[in-house]
């Protein structure tokens, strides 16, 4: 089921909330949890039941292993059981990611979440006795399909807390506010940019300079508003259930270095990679030196790249970012600072270029867009501009058509997006300042009505594919 | 060992690893406040603290650290085990 669909907003979500809080009100705590799991499974299997066996298998196996790590076992050592658990999860994920089978919905996310749980269980930080609680942790529908990746120790105490079992109007209204911001990001902003990004990547055979930049920048904003919109909606729904989910984005395009970018973009994934991949790699080395940490940095980033999928594009994407992180660390060591604008400009363009690789169907498609961006396929100037700045034709510029209304819309949206990124408050800042006032309610209502009409052509979220 | 003693030791370690001898460290200092404090220097800090106090942190514990205060609490917890 999609957050941005009529059936979710008008039927599923209200029923899920009413059932959950009613059962909790009647002191039927176990029934309330069962209700939440049933609702989550309905949400998960709304379009197809095909993925359910994989989710069930992963859940049962990890529960069994996690549980066994805390009991006395004769037939296997804890270390071997733990290793088996890791191999099982990584094997399951790799099999579906790289064998060409259709990737089960959410597998990448619920696998990582359970790997973290297994490691924490093995190291004595997490323990689960109740199967019901474990199933809530894995299936909780706001985070099931695309994160934010949440730790057992963060989610479950909130579900267990007595105070959180009562409907909380303050948190509910915060939830609606955050959900509305996410809805606007997805339905009004991301969808618009998607319509400009798609033709350049999927239809055109070659792109001139302006068309290539239009394509790449549109995708950059499409991806950001799609995923951060999804996350806002997930966080908003979390609030409605009295659960505070972790932040996943922190104005990433304001970053002035690649190191900074990865601490602001898809933060729960970065933290997972840093904690459970980078740190063990460094610890496995005989000595912590600059070289060994750089090796670990590159390896961790590379794995993060191919976590997204099997294509060569993700291999290159991971390698480019791994390499950039190493260069960034080497530069930092020299303690020379770039002027802020320069630092931002380099970072932003590097991200934009690597997102082209990330989005393209294959490397040939990526090279097509990049060639255009670097001016190898010439420049086609719209007639309006040529007329006003004189005979550009003499300098080898080709003459295009007049600007169409969609071009003006794109220019407006690009300015708008840059404004939002630099000058406007982020959804996190807005959430902190949120007060349930009339004007906020009116704004939310208006935003919702606008989105309402945009939702008749519902589209999936990009991160459902990863 | 008192928290202020640990803070004193941790401060020295942070100043050495980040190569910032004059850095003012309080319990509220976090990685976000100091540009030099990134994933790479963080792992060096952890390793230095682990060898100083002869303790070993679990991976999941490292992610929960939000500031120096959390770090001191974690060291205290390990020492009292």
mmCIF file with all atom_site columns, N, CA and C in Angstrom, chain A residues 120 123 125 151 271 275-276 278-279 283 288 290 293-294 329 332 335 337, chain B residues 18-19 35 38-40 43-44 47 50 56-63:
data_model
loop_
_atom_site.group_PDB
_atom_site.id
_atom_site.type_symbol
_atom_site.label_atom_id
_atom_site.label_alt_id
_atom_site.label_comp_id
_atom_site.label_asym_id
_atom_site.label_entity_id
_atom_site.label_seq_id
_atom_site.pdbx_PDB_ins_code
_atom_site.Cartn_x
_atom_site.Cartn_y
_atom_site.Cartn_z
_atom_site.occupancy
_atom_site.B_iso_or_equiv
_atom_site.pdbx_formal_charge
_atom_site.auth_seq_id
_atom_site.auth_comp_id
_atom_site.auth_asym_id
_atom_site.auth_atom_id
_atom_site.pdbx_PDB_model_num
ATOM 1   N N  . UNK A 1 120 ? 23.250 -6.797 17.963 1.00 0.00 ? 120 UNK A N  1
ATOM 2   C CA . UNK A 1 120 ? 23.002 -6.268 19.306 1.00 0.00 ? 120 UNK A CA 1
ATOM 3   C C  . UNK A 1 120 ? 22.656 -7.389 20.287 1.00 0.00 ? 120 UNK A C  1
ATOM 4   N N  . UNK A 1 123 ? 25.859 -9.207 21.151 1.00 0.00 ? 123 UNK A N  1
ATOM 5   C CA . UNK A 1 123 ? 26.707 -8.423 22.049 1.00 0.00 ? 123 UNK A CA 1
ATOM 6   C C  . UNK A 1 123 ? 26.000 -8.081 23.358 1.00 0.00 ? 123 UNK A C  1
ATOM 7   N N  . UNK A 1 125 ? 23.112 -6.480 23.942 1.00 0.00 ? 125 UNK A N  1
ATOM 8   C CA . UNK A 1 125 ? 22.425 -5.192 24.079 1.00 0.00 ? 125 UNK A CA 1
ATOM 9   C C  . UNK A 1 125 ? 20.919 -5.308 23.891 1.00 0.00 ? 125 UNK A C  1
ATOM 10  N N  . UNK A 1 151 ? 16.242 0.928  15.373 1.00 0.00 ? 151 UNK A N  1
ATOM 11  C CA . UNK A 1 151 ? 16.786 -0.076 16.279 1.00 0.00 ? 151 UNK A CA 1
ATOM 12  C C  . UNK A 1 151 ? 15.716 -0.617 17.215 1.00 0.00 ? 151 UNK A C  1
ATOM 13  N N  . UNK A 1 271 ? 24.313 5.532  9.262  1.00 0.00 ? 271 UNK A N  1
ATOM 14  C CA . UNK A 1 271 ? 24.665 5.128  10.625 1.00 0.00 ? 271 UNK A CA 1
ATOM 15  C C  . UNK A 1 271 ? 24.810 3.617  10.716 1.00 0.00 ? 271 UNK A C  1
ATOM 16  N N  . UNK A 1 275 ? 28.246 1.911  11.772 1.00 0.00 ? 275 UNK A N  1
ATOM 17  C CA . UNK A 1 275 ? 28.320 1.118  12.995 1.00 0.00 ? 275 UNK A CA 1
ATOM 18  C C  . UNK A 1 275 ? 28.625 -0.347 12.727 1.00 0.00 ? 275 UNK A C  1
ATOM 19  N N  . UNK A 1 276 ? 27.924 -0.922 11.765 1.00 0.00 ? 276 UNK A N  1
ATOM 20  C CA . UNK A 1 276 ? 27.992 -2.384 11.619 1.00 0.00 ? 276 UNK A CA 1
ATOM 21  C C  . UNK A 1 276 ? 28.873 -2.855 10.465 1.00 0.00 ? 276 UNK A C  1
ATOM 22  N N  . UNK A 1 278 ? 31.683 -0.347 8.754  1.00 0.00 ? 278 UNK A N  1
ATOM 23  C CA . UNK A 1 278 ? 32.950 0.382  8.835  1.00 0.00 ? 278 UNK A CA 1
ATOM 24  C C  . UNK A 1 278 ? 33.724 0.038  10.122 1.00 0.00 ? 278 UNK A C  1
ATOM 25  N N  . UNK A 1 279 ? 33.043 0.132  11.257 1.00 0.00 ? 279 UNK A N  1
ATOM 26  C CA . UNK A 1 279 ? 33.727 -0.105 12.534 1.00 0.00 ? 279 UNK A CA 1
ATOM 27  C C  . UNK A 1 279 ? 34.317 -1.523 12.641 1.00 0.00 ? 279 UNK A C  1
ATOM 28  N N  . UNK A 1 283 ? 38.227 -2.493 13.061 1.00 0.00 ? 283 UNK A N  1
ATOM 29  C CA . UNK A 1 283 ? 38.657 -3.267 14.221 1.00 0.00 ? 283 UNK A CA 1
ATOM 30  C C  . UNK A 1 283 ? 39.367 -4.551 13.809 1.00 0.00 ? 283 UNK A C  1
ATOM 31  N N  . UNK A 1 288 ? 45.148 0.689  13.741 1.00 0.00 ? 288 UNK A N  1
ATOM 32  C CA . UNK A 1 288 ? 44.368 1.760  13.131 1.00 0.00 ? 288 UNK A CA 1
ATOM 33  C C  . UNK A 1 288 ? 45.315 2.818  12.582 1.00 0.00 ? 288 UNK A C  1
ATOM 34  N N  . UNK A 1 290 ? 45.901 5.717  9.112  1.00 0.00 ? 290 UNK A N  1
ATOM 35  C CA . UNK A 1 290 ? 45.117 6.469  8.133  1.00 0.00 ? 290 UNK A CA 1
ATOM 36  C C  . UNK A 1 290 ? 44.752 5.565  6.962  1.00 0.00 ? 290 UNK A C  1
ATOM 37  N N  . UNK A 1 293 ? 41.982 2.956  7.847  1.00 0.00 ? 293 UNK A N  1
ATOM 38  C CA . UNK A 1 293 ? 40.638 3.532  7.937  1.00 0.00 ? 293 UNK A CA 1
ATOM 39  C C  . UNK A 1 293 ? 40.141 3.964  6.561  1.00 0.00 ? 293 UNK A C  1
ATOM 40  N N  . UNK A 1 294 ? 41.061 4.387  5.698  1.00 0.00 ? 294 UNK A N  1
ATOM 41  C CA . UNK A 1 294 ? 40.631 4.764  4.351  1.00 0.00 ? 294 UNK A CA 1
ATOM 42  C C  . UNK A 1 294 ? 40.169 3.536  3.567  1.00 0.00 ? 294 UNK A C  1
ATOM 43  N N  . UNK A 1 329 ? 38.891 12.980 3.025  1.00 0.00 ? 329 UNK A N  1
ATOM 44  C CA . UNK A 1 329 ? 39.671 12.779 4.254  1.00 0.00 ? 329 UNK A CA 1
ATOM 45  C C  . UNK A 1 329 ? 41.126 13.213 4.065  1.00 0.00 ? 329 UNK A C  1
ATOM 46  N N  . UNK A 1 332 ? 41.218 16.931 4.146  1.00 0.00 ? 332 UNK A N  1
ATOM 47  C CA . UNK A 1 332 ? 40.983 17.400 5.504  1.00 0.00 ? 332 UNK A CA 1
ATOM 48  C C  . UNK A 1 332 ? 42.251 17.320 6.336  1.00 0.00 ? 332 UNK A C  1
ATOM 49  N N  . UNK A 1 335 ? 44.482 20.220 6.338  1.00 0.00 ? 335 UNK A N  1
ATOM 50  C CA . UNK A 1 335 ? 43.973 21.367 7.101  1.00 0.00 ? 335 UNK A CA 1
ATOM 51  C C  . UNK A 1 335 ? 43.912 22.664 6.304  1.00 0.00 ? 335 UNK A C  1
ATOM 52  N N  . UNK A 1 337 ? 41.319 24.893 4.061  1.00 0.00 ? 337 UNK A N  1
ATOM 53  C CA . UNK A 1 337 ? 39.893 24.945 3.797  1.00 0.00 ? 337 UNK A CA 1
ATOM 54  C C  . UNK A 1 337 ? 39.586 25.661 2.496  1.00 0.00 ? 337 UNK A C  1
ATOM 55  N N  . UNK B 2 18  ? 42.088 14.636 17.642 1.00 0.00 ? 18  UNK B N  1
ATOM 56  C CA . UNK B 2 18  ? 41.624 15.628 16.673 1.00 0.00 ? 18  UNK B CA 1
ATOM 57  C C  . UNK B 2 18  ? 42.712 16.653 16.343 1.00 0.00 ? 18  UNK B C  1
ATOM 58  N N  . UNK B 2 19  ? 43.829 16.542 17.036 1.00 0.00 ? 19  UNK B N  1
ATOM 59  C CA . UNK B 2 19  ? 44.952 17.480 16.865 1.00 0.00 ? 19  UNK B CA 1
ATOM 60  C C  . UNK B 2 19  ? 44.499 18.923 17.102 1.00 0.00 ? 19  UNK B C  1
ATOM 61  N N  . UNK B 2 35  ? 34.364 20.192 13.458 1.00 0.00 ? 35  UNK B N  1
ATOM 62  C CA . UNK B 2 35  ? 34.539 19.764 12.077 1.00 0.00 ? 35  UNK B CA 1
ATOM 63  C C  . UNK B 2 35  ? 35.482 18.560 11.966 1.00 0.00 ? 35  UNK B C  1
ATOM 64  N N  . UNK B 2 38  ? 34.966 13.351 12.703 1.00 0.00 ? 38  UNK B N  1
ATOM 65  C CA . UNK B 2 38  ? 34.157 12.641 11.723 1.00 0.00 ? 38  UNK B CA 1
ATOM 66  C C  . UNK B 2 38  ? 34.292 11.135 11.964 1.00 0.00 ? 38  UNK B C  1
ATOM 67  N N  . UNK B 2 39  ? 33.746 10.341 11.035 1.00 0.00 ? 39  UNK B N  1
ATOM 68  C CA . UNK B 2 39  ? 33.728 8.891  11.255 1.00 0.00 ? 39  UNK B CA 1
ATOM 69  C C  . UNK B 2 39  ? 35.135 8.344  11.473 1.00 0.00 ? 39  UNK B C  1
ATOM 70  N N  . UNK B 2 40  ? 36.115 8.939  10.786 1.00 0.00 ? 40  UNK B N  1
ATOM 71  C CA . UNK B 2 40  ? 37.471 8.429  10.880 1.00 0.00 ? 40  UNK B CA 1
ATOM 72  C C  . UNK B 2 40  ? 38.104 8.738  12.239 1.00 0.00 ? 40  UNK B C  1
ATOM 73  N N  . UNK B 2 43  ? 36.457 6.723  15.229 1.00 0.00 ? 43  UNK B N  1
ATOM 74  C CA . UNK B 2 43  ? 36.906 5.350  15.488 1.00 0.00 ? 43  UNK B CA 1
ATOM 75  C C  . UNK B 2 43  ? 38.277 5.369  16.193 1.00 0.00 ? 43  UNK B C  1
ATOM 76  N N  . UNK B 2 44  ? 39.097 6.375  15.885 1.00 0.00 ? 44  UNK B N  1
ATOM 77  C CA . UNK B 2 44  ? 40.385 6.510  16.588 1.00 0.00 ? 44  UNK B CA 1
ATOM 78  C C  . UNK B 2 44  ? 40.164 6.849  18.060 1.00 0.00 ? 44  UNK B C  1
ATOM 79  N N  . UNK B 2 47  ? 38.964 3.770  19.875 1.00 0.00 ? 47  UNK B N  1
ATOM 80  C CA . UNK B 2 47  ? 40.072 2.837  20.101 1.00 0.00 ? 47  UNK B CA 1
ATOM 81  C C  . UNK B 2 47  ? 40.973 3.336  21.230 1.00 0.00 ? 47  UNK B C  1
ATOM 82  N N  . UNK B 2 50  ? 39.180 2.851  24.530 1.00 0.00 ? 50  UNK B N  1
ATOM 83  C CA . UNK B 2 50  ? 39.145 1.425  24.869 1.00 0.00 ? 50  UNK B CA 1
ATOM 84  C C  . UNK B 2 50  ? 40.480 0.954  25.443 1.00 0.00 ? 50  UNK B C  1
ATOM 85  N N  . UNK B 2 56  ? 35.883 -2.761 26.253 1.00 0.00 ? 56  UNK B N  1
ATOM 86  C CA . UNK B 2 56  ? 35.515 -2.910 24.846 1.00 0.00 ? 56  UNK B CA 1
ATOM 87  C C  . UNK B 2 56  ? 34.037 -2.576 24.679 1.00 0.00 ? 56  UNK B C  1
ATOM 88  N N  . UNK B 2 57  ? 33.771 -1.658 23.759 1.00 0.00 ? 57  UNK B N  1
ATOM 89  C CA . UNK B 2 57  ? 32.389 -1.252 23.527 1.00 0.00 ? 57  UNK B CA 1
ATOM 90  C C  . UNK B 2 57  ? 31.732 -2.159 22.496 1.00 0.00 ? 57  UNK B C  1
ATOM 91  N N  . UNK B 2 58  ? 30.446 -2.433 22.687 1.00 0.00 ? 58  UNK B N  1
ATOM 92  C CA . UNK B 2 58  ? 29.682 -3.166 21.676 1.00 0.00 ? 58  UNK B CA 1
ATOM 93  C C  . UNK B 2 58  ? 29.342 -2.203 20.541 1.00 0.00 ? 58  UNK B C  1
ATOM 94  N N  . UNK B 2 59  ? 29.184 -2.749 19.340 1.00 0.00 ? 59  UNK B N  1
ATOM 95  C CA . UNK B 2 59  ? 28.907 -1.884 18.180 1.00 0.00 ? 59  UNK B CA 1
ATOM 96  C C  . UNK B 2 59  ? 27.655 -1.032 18.401 1.00 0.00 ? 59  UNK B C  1
ATOM 97  N N  . UNK B 2 60  ? 26.606 -1.664 18.880 1.00 0.00 ? 60  UNK B N  1
ATOM 98  C CA . UNK B 2 60  ? 25.342 -0.946 19.090 1.00 0.00 ? 60  UNK B CA 1
ATOM 99  C C  . UNK B 2 60  ? 25.471 0.183  20.098 1.00 0.00 ? 60  UNK B C  1
ATOM 100 N N  . UNK B 2 61  ? 26.419 0.048  21.025 1.00 0.00 ? 61  UNK B N  1
ATOM 101 C CA . UNK B 2 61  ? 26.616 1.111  22.020 1.00 0.00 ? 61  UNK B CA 1
ATOM 102 C C  . UNK B 2 61  ? 27.229 2.353  21.379 1.00 0.00 ? 61  UNK B C  1
ATOM 103 N N  . UNK B 2 62  ? 28.056 2.124  20.361 1.00 0.00 ? 62  UNK B N  1
ATOM 104 C CA . UNK B 2 62  ? 28.737 3.253  19.728 1.00 0.00 ? 62  UNK B CA 1
ATOM 105 C C  . UNK B 2 62  ? 27.742 4.156  19.003 1.00 0.00 ? 62  UNK B C  1
ATOM 106 N N  . UNK B 2 63  ? 26.720 3.535  18.412 1.00 0.00 ? 63  UNK B N  1
ATOM 107 C CA . UNK B 2 63  ? 25.763 4.349  17.662 1.00 0.00 ? 63  UNK B CA 1
ATOM 108 C C  . UNK B 2 63  ? 24.920 5.228  18.581 1.00 0.00 ? 63  UNK B C  1
#
